[in-house]
Amino acid sequence: MNEFVETLLDLHWHEPKSSYDVVIVGGGGHGLATAYYLATRHGITNVAVVEANYIGSGNSGRNTTIIRANYGIPESIRFYQHSMDLYKTLEDDTGCWIMHNTKGLIWLAHTESAMRSERARCQLNTAMGTETIMVDPAEIKQLCPQIDLTGSGRYPVLGASHHVGASTARHDRVVWAYAQGAMRLGVHVLQNTPVTGLLMDGDRVTGVKTATGNISAGVVMSAVGGDVTQFAAHAGVRLPIRTHPLQAFVTNGYAQGFGPIISDTELLSYVSQTARGQMLIGAEYDRQQSFSRQSSFDFLQSCATKVSYLLPFLKNLRIMRQWTGRCDVSSDFSPVMGFTPAPGFVITTGWGTWGFKAIPAGGEAMAELIATDTTPEIIEPFSLNRFATDHSMADQGSTGTR
């Protein structure tokens, strides 16, 4: 509980009812955003968001807060650009300061092969209306004076793509902004209520089982992070998802003035500066599949070494805090949103390292799907049945997935 949450005056807590029109399992960004848009866009307020712990205690509170749309396939670019646009107006929409800050993202290249990849990214992004341009080493130095373009003599920078509109926002503020907005309109948010199973009528999902009793629902949505494969199995739904830990850390404060987000696919690391001046550093997810949230010294050693090649000033900072989230990664690295083979059961999952940036667009689309019983066009390519029809959405356009 931080000072921001304490100043939210319109949090209306309720005792759970025995029945709702919609029950959303998972009180992170995606679950709460769906509830918010159900209430604000569709007038559906007989909704419960059921969270096993406290709101935002899962992956929404364990991410690195980067918002971008410079992906590698048209469908992803369109979806994430829409989410970026929604983030720009989220403070006005919710009346909450989420500390949204446009910084730009510099995606470094050290080889000719990487340069070709970044040029291709720029061309595709531009064709889809997303501003991403190539910059040379001199321009990179101007955007980020702290960078060592020689890569400490080991990883010389040849150039980069510059995703101009990339931004960051404070993760817990986003979560609580959506929670407050939904609760103001009558949505019930049930914290510390673990869901232990699903109520079934034949193959149809009719509600959830919780530690405090059963709750009936017209529709159940899974917005679970980390345990999604086990949860979907309660409905007899098998998901093409594997779960990996994803680690990150922050340093002590550094003088404000580190402007952009720096990402490097070849070194598998990325760096940005928080509003407090701390340097926030992350890398690829752990290659070993696991449900663990255990942090490791090996990660710190490897990641700190790599980012220090490019940003030597980091060597003088101290690591203050380290954490681990859990990435649900689909077999083609794109999210899974929409209906499942089990009637009454819809799902949003497979976000991998990309979930935070997708919260507004994902919540908006899933709310429309539930309210209209029709899949919105913007998420239709990401439906679960694409795997059965061999329509892969392969896109490894992330530092964290290579």
GROMACS .gro file of C-alpha atoms in nm:
model
  402
    1MET     CA    1   0.000   0.000   0.000
    2ASN     CA    2   0.164   0.328  -0.106
    3GLU     CA    3   0.076   0.695  -0.077
    4PHE     CA    4  -0.111   0.687  -0.408
    5VAL     CA    5  -0.347   0.411  -0.298
    6GLU     CA    6  -0.406   0.580   0.035
    7THR     CA    7  -0.532   0.895  -0.141
    8LEU     CA    8  -0.788   0.711  -0.353
    9LEU     CA    9  -1.103   0.806  -0.169
   10ASP     CA   10  -1.361   0.618  -0.373
   11LEU     CA   11  -1.268   0.256  -0.303
   12HIS     CA   12  -1.594   0.083  -0.219
   13TRP     CA   13  -1.530  -0.266  -0.083
   14HIS     CA   14  -1.810  -0.522  -0.084
   15GLU     CA   15  -1.890  -0.862   0.051
   16PRO     CA   16  -1.908  -1.117  -0.233
   17LYS     CA   17  -2.247  -1.202  -0.377
   18SER     CA   18  -2.347  -1.552  -0.478
   19SER     CA   19  -2.391  -1.459  -0.843
   20TYR     CA   20  -2.264  -1.205  -1.100
   21ASP     CA   21  -2.308  -1.148  -1.469
   22VAL     CA   22  -1.930  -1.164  -1.512
   23VAL     CA   23  -1.657  -1.300  -1.286
   24ILE     CA   24  -1.300  -1.205  -1.374
   25VAL     CA   25  -1.031  -1.418  -1.213
   26GLY     CA   26  -0.713  -1.218  -1.163
   27GLY     CA   27  -0.689  -0.870  -1.013
   28GLY     CA   28  -0.401  -0.742  -1.221
   29GLY     CA   29  -0.406  -0.483  -1.496
   30HIS     CA   30  -0.585  -0.693  -1.758
   31GLY     CA   31  -0.859  -0.813  -1.525
   32LEU     CA   32  -0.927  -0.469  -1.379
   33ALA     CA   33  -0.912  -0.296  -1.718
   34THR     CA   34  -1.171  -0.538  -1.853
   35ALA     CA   35  -1.398  -0.467  -1.557
   36TYR     CA   36  -1.347  -0.092  -1.602
   37TYR     CA   37  -1.438  -0.098  -1.972
   38LEU     CA   38  -1.733  -0.330  -1.911
   39ALA     CA   39  -1.869  -0.065  -1.675
   40THR     CA   40  -1.773   0.250  -1.865
   41ARG     CA   41  -1.825   0.140  -2.226
   42HIS     CA   42  -2.106  -0.115  -2.193
   43GLY     CA   43  -2.289  -0.036  -1.870
   44ILE     CA   44  -2.221  -0.386  -1.729
   45THR     CA   45  -2.150  -0.339  -1.359
   46ASN     CA   46  -2.269  -0.666  -1.203
   47VAL     CA   47  -1.908  -0.780  -1.221
   48ALA     CA   48  -1.665  -0.930  -0.970
   49VAL     CA   49  -1.287  -0.924  -1.000
   50VAL     CA   50  -1.153  -1.205  -0.782
   51GLU     CA   51  -0.789  -1.186  -0.673
   52ALA     CA   52  -0.605  -1.448  -0.467
   53ASN     CA   53  -0.380  -1.189  -0.303
   54TYR     CA   54  -0.396  -0.810  -0.312
   55ILE     CA   55  -0.467  -0.609  -0.627
   56GLY     CA   56  -0.162  -0.588  -0.853
   57SER     CA   57   0.038  -0.840  -0.650
   58GLY     CA   58   0.120  -1.056  -0.952
   59ASN     CA   59   0.287  -0.972  -1.280
   60SER     CA   60   0.133  -0.624  -1.299
   61GLY     CA   61   0.344  -0.526  -0.999
   62ARG     CA   62   0.652  -0.714  -1.119
   63ASN     CA   63   0.721  -0.565  -1.460
   64THR     CA   64   0.944  -0.296  -1.608
   65THR     CA   65   0.666  -0.058  -1.722
   66ILE     CA   66   0.771  -0.006  -2.085
   67ILE     CA   67   0.495   0.093  -2.329
   68ARG     CA   68   0.572   0.053  -2.699
   69ALA     CA   69   0.435  -0.063  -3.036
   70ASN     CA   70   0.747  -0.132  -3.246
   71TYR     CA   71   0.665  -0.498  -3.309
   72GLY     CA   72   0.744  -0.725  -3.599
   73ILE     CA   73   0.407  -0.821  -3.750
   74PRO     CA   74   0.125  -0.590  -3.863
   75GLU     CA   75  -0.137  -0.733  -3.626
   76SER     CA   76   0.081  -0.672  -3.320
   77ILE     CA   77   0.181  -0.322  -3.429
   78ARG     CA   78  -0.184  -0.222  -3.479
   79PHE     CA   79  -0.289  -0.365  -3.142
   80TYR     CA   80  -0.005  -0.215  -2.938
   81GLN     CA   81  -0.028   0.122  -3.112
   82HIS     CA   82  -0.392   0.136  -3.006
   83SER     CA   83  -0.286   0.052  -2.651
   84MET     CA   84  -0.024   0.330  -2.660
   85ASP     CA   85  -0.293   0.573  -2.773
   86LEU     CA   86  -0.522   0.467  -2.487
   87TYR     CA   87  -0.238   0.515  -2.237
   88LYS     CA   88  -0.196   0.876  -2.355
   89THR     CA   89  -0.549   0.961  -2.242
   90LEU     CA   90  -0.575   0.728  -1.943
   91GLU     CA   91  -0.500   0.997  -1.685
   92ASP     CA   92  -0.782   1.214  -1.820
   93ASP     CA   93  -1.017   0.916  -1.850
   94THR     CA   94  -0.965   0.791  -1.494
   95GLY     CA   95  -0.873   1.114  -1.317
   96CYS     CA   96  -0.561   0.944  -1.179
   97TRP     CA   97  -0.197   1.041  -1.228
   98ILE     CA   98  -0.024   0.729  -1.360
   99MET     CA   99   0.309   0.910  -1.420
  100HIS     CA  100   0.293   0.852  -1.794
  101ASN     CA  101   0.612   0.977  -1.956
  102THR     CA  102   0.701   0.962  -2.327
  103LYS     CA  103   1.073   0.882  -2.356
  104GLY     CA  104   1.140   0.712  -2.687
  105LEU     CA  105   1.306   0.372  -2.723
  106ILE     CA  106   1.649   0.323  -2.881
  107TRP     CA  107   1.698  -0.033  -3.006
  108LEU     CA  108   2.072  -0.082  -3.056
  109ALA     CA  109   2.242  -0.282  -3.330
  110HIS     CA  110   2.601  -0.410  -3.318
  111THR     CA  111   2.619  -0.613  -3.640
  112GLU     CA  112   2.515  -0.573  -4.001
  113SER     CA  113   2.258  -0.847  -3.950
  114ALA     CA  114   2.107  -0.652  -3.659
  115MET     CA  115   2.108  -0.333  -3.868
  116ARG     CA  116   1.906  -0.509  -4.137
  117SER     CA  117   1.659  -0.626  -3.874
  118GLU     CA  118   1.617  -0.274  -3.736
  119ARG     CA  119   1.573  -0.126  -4.084
  120ALA     CA  120   1.302  -0.383  -4.151
  121ARG     CA  121   1.138  -0.296  -3.818
  122CYS     CA  122   1.136   0.073  -3.913
  123GLN     CA  123   0.985   0.009  -4.254
  124LEU     CA  124   0.709  -0.214  -4.121
  125ASN     CA  125   0.632   0.019  -3.831
  126THR     CA  126   0.614   0.317  -4.066
  127ALA     CA  127   0.382   0.130  -4.300
  128MET     CA  128   0.151   0.065  -4.004
  129GLY     CA  129   0.156   0.426  -3.885
  130THR     CA  130   0.394   0.380  -3.592
  131GLU     CA  131   0.683   0.628  -3.575
  132THR     CA  132   1.010   0.434  -3.574
  133ILE     CA  133   1.318   0.571  -3.752
  134MET     CA  134   1.680   0.469  -3.799
  135VAL     CA  135   1.944   0.674  -3.618
  136ASP     CA  136   2.322   0.670  -3.658
  137PRO     CA  137   2.578   0.663  -3.374
  138ALA     CA  138   2.607   1.041  -3.357
  139GLU     CA  139   2.230   1.074  -3.322
  140ILE     CA  140   2.225   0.802  -3.057
  141LYS     CA  141   2.489   0.991  -2.857
  142GLN     CA  142   2.280   1.305  -2.881
  143LEU     CA  143   1.972   1.123  -2.753
  144CYS     CA  144   2.166   0.941  -2.479
  145PRO     CA  145   2.493   1.117  -2.387
  146GLN     CA  146   2.576   0.853  -2.124
  147ILE     CA  147   2.620   0.573  -2.380
  148ASP     CA  148   2.962   0.433  -2.475
  149LEU     CA  149   2.933   0.381  -2.851
  150THR     CA  150   3.233   0.146  -2.846
  151GLY     CA  151   3.052  -0.087  -2.607
  152SER     CA  152   3.363  -0.082  -2.386
  153GLY     CA  153   3.557  -0.193  -2.691
  154ARG     CA  154   3.358  -0.515  -2.721
  155TYR     CA  155   3.015  -0.421  -2.861
  156PRO     CA  156   3.051  -0.120  -3.094
  157VAL     CA  157   2.720   0.043  -3.181
  158LEU     CA  158   2.657   0.066  -3.556
  159GLY     CA  159   2.315   0.227  -3.532
  160ALA     CA  160   1.968   0.179  -3.390
  161SER     CA  161   1.600   0.212  -3.450
  162HIS     CA  162   1.433   0.492  -3.255
  163HIS     CA  163   1.072   0.427  -3.155
  164VAL     CA  164   0.978   0.786  -3.087
  165GLY     CA  165   0.651   0.737  -2.899
  166ALA     CA  166   0.763   0.475  -2.648
  167SER     CA  167   0.685   0.562  -2.288
  168THR     CA  168   0.664   0.439  -1.930
  169ALA     CA  169   0.401   0.460  -1.657
  170ARG     CA  170   0.392   0.365  -1.291
  171HIS     CA  171   0.259   0.007  -1.273
  172ASP     CA  172   0.074   0.019  -0.941
  173ARG     CA  173  -0.088   0.351  -1.034
  174VAL     CA  174  -0.225   0.199  -1.354
  175VAL     CA  175  -0.368  -0.097  -1.162
  176TRP     CA  176  -0.534   0.117  -0.896
  177ALA     CA  177  -0.663   0.371  -1.147
  178TYR     CA  178  -0.856   0.096  -1.321
  179ALA     CA  179  -0.965  -0.053  -0.988
  180GLN     CA  180  -1.100   0.278  -0.860
  181GLY     CA  181  -1.274   0.356  -1.188
  182ALA     CA  182  -1.448   0.018  -1.191
  183MET     CA  183  -1.540   0.027  -0.821
  184ARG     CA  184  -1.692   0.373  -0.852
  185LEU     CA  185  -1.943   0.226  -1.097
  186GLY     CA  186  -2.035  -0.071  -0.879
  187VAL     CA  187  -1.788  -0.343  -0.976
  188HIS     CA  188  -1.693  -0.567  -0.681
  189VAL     CA  189  -1.322  -0.624  -0.626
  190LEU     CA  190  -1.262  -0.924  -0.401
  191GLN     CA  191  -0.908  -0.938  -0.266
  192ASN     CA  192  -0.754  -1.234  -0.080
  193THR     CA  193  -1.005  -1.470  -0.241
  194PRO     CA  194  -0.826  -1.764  -0.405
  195VAL     CA  195  -1.019  -1.943  -0.680
  196THR     CA  196  -0.985  -2.317  -0.634
  197GLY     CA  197  -1.182  -2.442  -0.932
  198LEU     CA  198  -1.465  -2.381  -1.176
  199LEU     CA  199  -1.834  -2.462  -1.157
  200MET     CA  200  -1.943  -2.668  -1.456
  201ASP     CA  201  -2.272  -2.765  -1.616
  202GLY     CA  202  -2.161  -3.027  -1.866
  203ASP     CA  203  -1.888  -2.857  -2.066
  204ARG     CA  204  -2.015  -2.507  -1.982
  205VAL     CA  205  -1.847  -2.293  -1.716
  206THR     CA  206  -2.109  -2.146  -1.483
  207GLY     CA  207  -1.900  -1.991  -1.207
  208VAL     CA  208  -1.601  -2.026  -0.978
  209LYS     CA  209  -1.517  -2.209  -0.661
  210THR     CA  210  -1.341  -1.999  -0.399
  211ALA     CA  211  -1.200  -2.063  -0.056
  212THR     CA  212  -1.503  -1.887   0.092
  213GLY     CA  213  -1.775  -2.036  -0.128
  214ASN     CA  214  -1.904  -2.076  -0.481
  215ILE     CA  215  -1.991  -1.781  -0.706
  216SER     CA  216  -2.213  -1.827  -1.011
  217ALA     CA  217  -2.153  -1.628  -1.329
  218GLY     CA  218  -2.287  -1.587  -1.679
  219VAL     CA  219  -1.930  -1.551  -1.806
  220VAL     CA  220  -1.600  -1.633  -1.640
  221MET     CA  221  -1.286  -1.464  -1.770
  222SER     CA  222  -0.938  -1.586  -1.685
  223ALA     CA  223  -0.688  -1.303  -1.644
  224VAL     CA  224  -0.459  -1.525  -1.439
  225GLY     CA  225  -0.084  -1.477  -1.465
  226GLY     CA  226   0.156  -1.765  -1.407
  227ASP     CA  227  -0.095  -2.036  -1.315
  228VAL     CA  228  -0.305  -2.007  -1.628
  229THR     CA  229  -0.242  -2.357  -1.764
  230GLN     CA  230  -0.362  -2.520  -1.442
  231PHE     CA  231  -0.657  -2.284  -1.414
  232ALA     CA  232  -0.776  -2.343  -1.772
  233ALA     CA  233  -0.746  -2.716  -1.714
  234HIS     CA  234  -1.038  -2.690  -1.470
  235ALA     CA  235  -1.251  -2.614  -1.777
  236GLY     CA  236  -1.091  -2.890  -1.982
  237VAL     CA  237  -0.905  -2.630  -2.190
  238ARG     CA  238  -0.549  -2.706  -2.291
  239LEU     CA  239  -0.335  -2.402  -2.367
  240PRO     CA  240  -0.018  -2.376  -2.581
  241ILE     CA  241   0.150  -2.184  -2.298
  242ARG     CA  242   0.472  -2.236  -2.107
  243THR     CA  243   0.571  -2.029  -1.804
  244HIS     CA  244   0.915  -1.878  -1.741
  245PRO     CA  245   1.050  -1.651  -1.466
  246LEU     CA  246   1.144  -1.296  -1.570
  247GLN     CA  247   1.383  -1.103  -1.347
  248ALA     CA  248   1.463  -0.733  -1.313
  249PHE     CA  249   1.629  -0.495  -1.067
  250VAL     CA  250   1.674  -0.128  -0.981
  251THR     CA  251   1.979   0.064  -0.862
  252ASN     CA  252   2.010   0.353  -0.623
  253GLY     CA  253   1.940   0.699  -0.759
  254TYR     CA  254   2.124   0.855  -1.052
  255ALA     CA  255   2.094   1.221  -1.151
  256GLN     CA  256   1.781   1.276  -1.357
  257GLY     CA  257   1.866   1.322  -1.722
  258PHE     CA  258   1.882   0.970  -1.864
  259GLY     CA  259   1.623   1.034  -2.130
  260PRO     CA  260   1.533   0.734  -2.346
  261ILE     CA  261   1.474   0.365  -2.292
  262ILE     CA  262   1.772   0.164  -2.419
  263SER     CA  263   1.713  -0.188  -2.551
  264ASP     CA  264   1.958  -0.435  -2.697
  265THR     CA  265   1.844  -0.765  -2.848
  266GLU     CA  266   2.199  -0.893  -2.896
  267LEU     CA  267   2.294  -0.833  -2.533
  268LEU     CA  268   1.943  -0.926  -2.420
  269SER     CA  269   1.901  -0.635  -2.180
  270TYR     CA  270   1.722  -0.302  -2.147
  271VAL     CA  271   1.753   0.007  -1.926
  272SER     CA  272   1.536   0.303  -1.830
  273GLN     CA  273   1.521   0.555  -1.547
  274THR     CA  274   1.238   0.572  -1.298
  275ALA     CA  275   1.073   0.888  -1.169
  276ARG     CA  276   1.281   0.849  -0.851
  277GLY     CA  277   1.605   0.847  -1.050
  278GLN     CA  278   1.670   0.477  -1.005
  279MET     CA  279   1.798   0.285  -1.305
  280LEU     CA  280   1.559   0.003  -1.392
  281ILE     CA  281   1.729  -0.289  -1.568
  282GLY     CA  282   1.587  -0.608  -1.716
  283ALA     CA  283   1.676  -0.888  -1.953
  284GLU     CA  284   1.539  -1.195  -2.125
  285TYR     CA  285   1.324  -1.440  -1.933
  286ASP     CA  286   1.491  -1.742  -1.775
  287ARG     CA  287   1.527  -2.021  -2.029
  288GLN     CA  288   1.428  -2.291  -1.782
  289GLN     CA  289   1.050  -2.324  -1.751
  290SER     CA  290   0.934  -2.270  -1.395
  291PHE     CA  291   0.658  -2.120  -1.180
  292SER     CA  292   0.919  -1.986  -0.938
  293ARG     CA  293   0.949  -1.622  -0.836
  294GLN     CA  294   1.294  -1.680  -0.690
  295SER     CA  295   1.556  -1.425  -0.795
  296SER     CA  296   1.912  -1.532  -0.868
  297PHE     CA  297   2.261  -1.391  -0.833
  298ASP     CA  298   2.354  -1.537  -1.172
  299PHE     CA  299   2.100  -1.306  -1.335
  300LEU     CA  300   2.235  -1.002  -1.152
  301GLN     CA  301   2.592  -1.084  -1.247
  302SER     CA  302   2.514  -1.147  -1.614
  303CYS     CA  303   2.276  -0.857  -1.667
  304ALA     CA  304   2.481  -0.601  -1.475
  305THR     CA  305   2.791  -0.693  -1.674
  306LYS     CA  306   2.619  -0.657  -2.011
  307VAL     CA  307   2.453  -0.323  -1.949
  308SER     CA  308   2.776  -0.183  -1.807
  309TYR     CA  309   2.947  -0.237  -2.143
  310LEU     CA  310   2.710   0.020  -2.293
  311LEU     CA  311   2.652   0.247  -1.994
  312PRO     CA  312   2.975   0.253  -1.789
  313PHE     CA  313   2.830   0.489  -1.524
  314LEU     CA  314   2.621   0.197  -1.399
  315LYS     CA  315   2.934   0.040  -1.250
  316ASN     CA  316   2.928   0.307  -0.978
  317LEU     CA  317   2.569   0.239  -0.873
  318ARG     CA  318   2.440  -0.013  -0.622
  319ILE     CA  319   2.166  -0.270  -0.672
  320MET     CA  320   1.882  -0.182  -0.439
  321ARG     CA  321   1.603  -0.424  -0.521
  322GLN     CA  322   1.548  -0.730  -0.736
  323TRP     CA  323   1.225  -0.911  -0.828
  324THR     CA  324   1.085  -1.187  -1.044
  325GLY     CA  325   0.759  -1.218  -1.235
  326ARG     CA  326   0.622  -1.510  -1.433
  327CYS     CA  327   0.582  -1.495  -1.810
  328ASP     CA  328   0.313  -1.700  -1.980
  329VAL     CA  329   0.463  -1.746  -2.326
  330SER     CA  330   0.261  -1.887  -2.615
  331SER     CA  331   0.418  -2.114  -2.874
  332ASP     CA  332   0.427  -1.829  -3.129
  333PHE     CA  333   0.511  -1.557  -2.871
  334SER     CA  334   0.187  -1.364  -2.931
  335PRO     CA  335  -0.097  -1.327  -2.680
  336VAL     CA  336  -0.410  -1.540  -2.666
  337MET     CA  337  -0.739  -1.353  -2.625
  338GLY     CA  338  -1.099  -1.454  -2.668
  339PHE     CA  339  -1.331  -1.751  -2.655
  340THR     CA  340  -1.228  -2.102  -2.559
  341PRO     CA  341  -1.382  -2.443  -2.642
  342ALA     CA  342  -1.561  -2.425  -2.305
  343PRO     CA  343  -1.881  -2.215  -2.335
  344GLY     CA  344  -1.896  -1.937  -2.078
  345PHE     CA  345  -1.517  -1.928  -2.038
  346VAL     CA  346  -1.302  -1.661  -2.205
  347ILE     CA  347  -0.934  -1.597  -2.161
  348THR     CA  348  -0.657  -1.338  -2.189
  349THR     CA  349  -0.310  -1.486  -2.156
  350GLY     CA  350   0.018  -1.554  -2.334
  351TRP     CA  351   0.145  -1.202  -2.272
  352GLY     CA  352   0.503  -1.309  -2.215
  353THR     CA  353   0.706  -0.994  -2.151
  354TRP     CA  354   0.450  -0.767  -2.317
  355GLY     CA  355   0.154  -0.763  -2.080
  356PHE     CA  356   0.182  -0.421  -1.913
  357LYS     CA  357   0.190  -0.225  -2.237
  358ALA     CA  358  -0.123  -0.410  -2.357
  359ILE     CA  359  -0.344  -0.344  -2.054
  360PRO     CA  360  -0.571  -0.071  -2.201
  361ALA     CA  361  -0.624  -0.229  -2.543
  362GLY     CA  362  -0.654  -0.580  -2.400
  363GLY     CA  363  -0.908  -0.474  -2.139
  364GLU     CA  364  -1.109  -0.272  -2.388
  365ALA     CA  365  -1.124  -0.557  -2.641
  366MET     CA  366  -1.210  -0.827  -2.388
  367ALA     CA  367  -1.487  -0.608  -2.245
  368GLU     CA  368  -1.633  -0.567  -2.593
  369LEU     CA  369  -1.609  -0.942  -2.655
  370ILE     CA  370  -1.794  -1.021  -2.332
  371ALA     CA  371  -2.057  -0.751  -2.382
  372THR     CA  372  -2.134  -0.831  -2.747
  373ASP     CA  373  -2.046  -1.203  -2.761
  374THR     CA  374  -1.842  -1.113  -3.069
  375THR     CA  375  -1.466  -1.102  -3.114
  376PRO     CA  376  -1.344  -0.747  -3.191
  377GLU     CA  377  -1.147  -0.722  -3.512
  378ILE     CA  378  -0.835  -0.592  -3.340
  379ILE     CA  379  -0.789  -0.912  -3.138
  380GLU     CA  380  -0.933  -1.165  -3.382
  381PRO     CA  381  -0.584  -1.268  -3.503
  382PHE     CA  382  -0.493  -1.358  -3.144
  383SER     CA  383  -0.774  -1.608  -3.083
  384LEU     CA  384  -0.697  -1.950  -2.939
  385ASN     CA  385  -0.824  -2.130  -3.247
  386ARG     CA  386  -0.536  -1.995  -3.458
  387PHE     CA  387  -0.327  -2.287  -3.337
  388ALA     CA  388  -0.583  -2.540  -3.462
  389THR     CA  389  -0.610  -2.365  -3.800
  390ASP     CA  390  -0.232  -2.318  -3.837
  391HIS     CA  391  -0.243  -1.938  -3.846
  392SER     CA  392   0.067  -1.865  -3.640
  393MET     CA  393   0.130  -1.509  -3.520
  394ALA     CA  394   0.503  -1.559  -3.473
  395ASP     CA  395   0.664  -1.244  -3.336
  396GLN     CA  396   0.975  -1.242  -3.117
  397GLY     CA  397   0.991  -0.862  -3.126
  398SER     CA  398   1.117  -0.823  -2.772
  399THR     CA  399   1.445  -0.815  -2.585
  400GLY     CA  400   1.290  -1.052  -2.334
  401THR     CA  401   1.206  -1.327  -2.583
  402ARG     CA  402   1.533  -1.367  -2.772
   0.00000   0.00000   0.00000
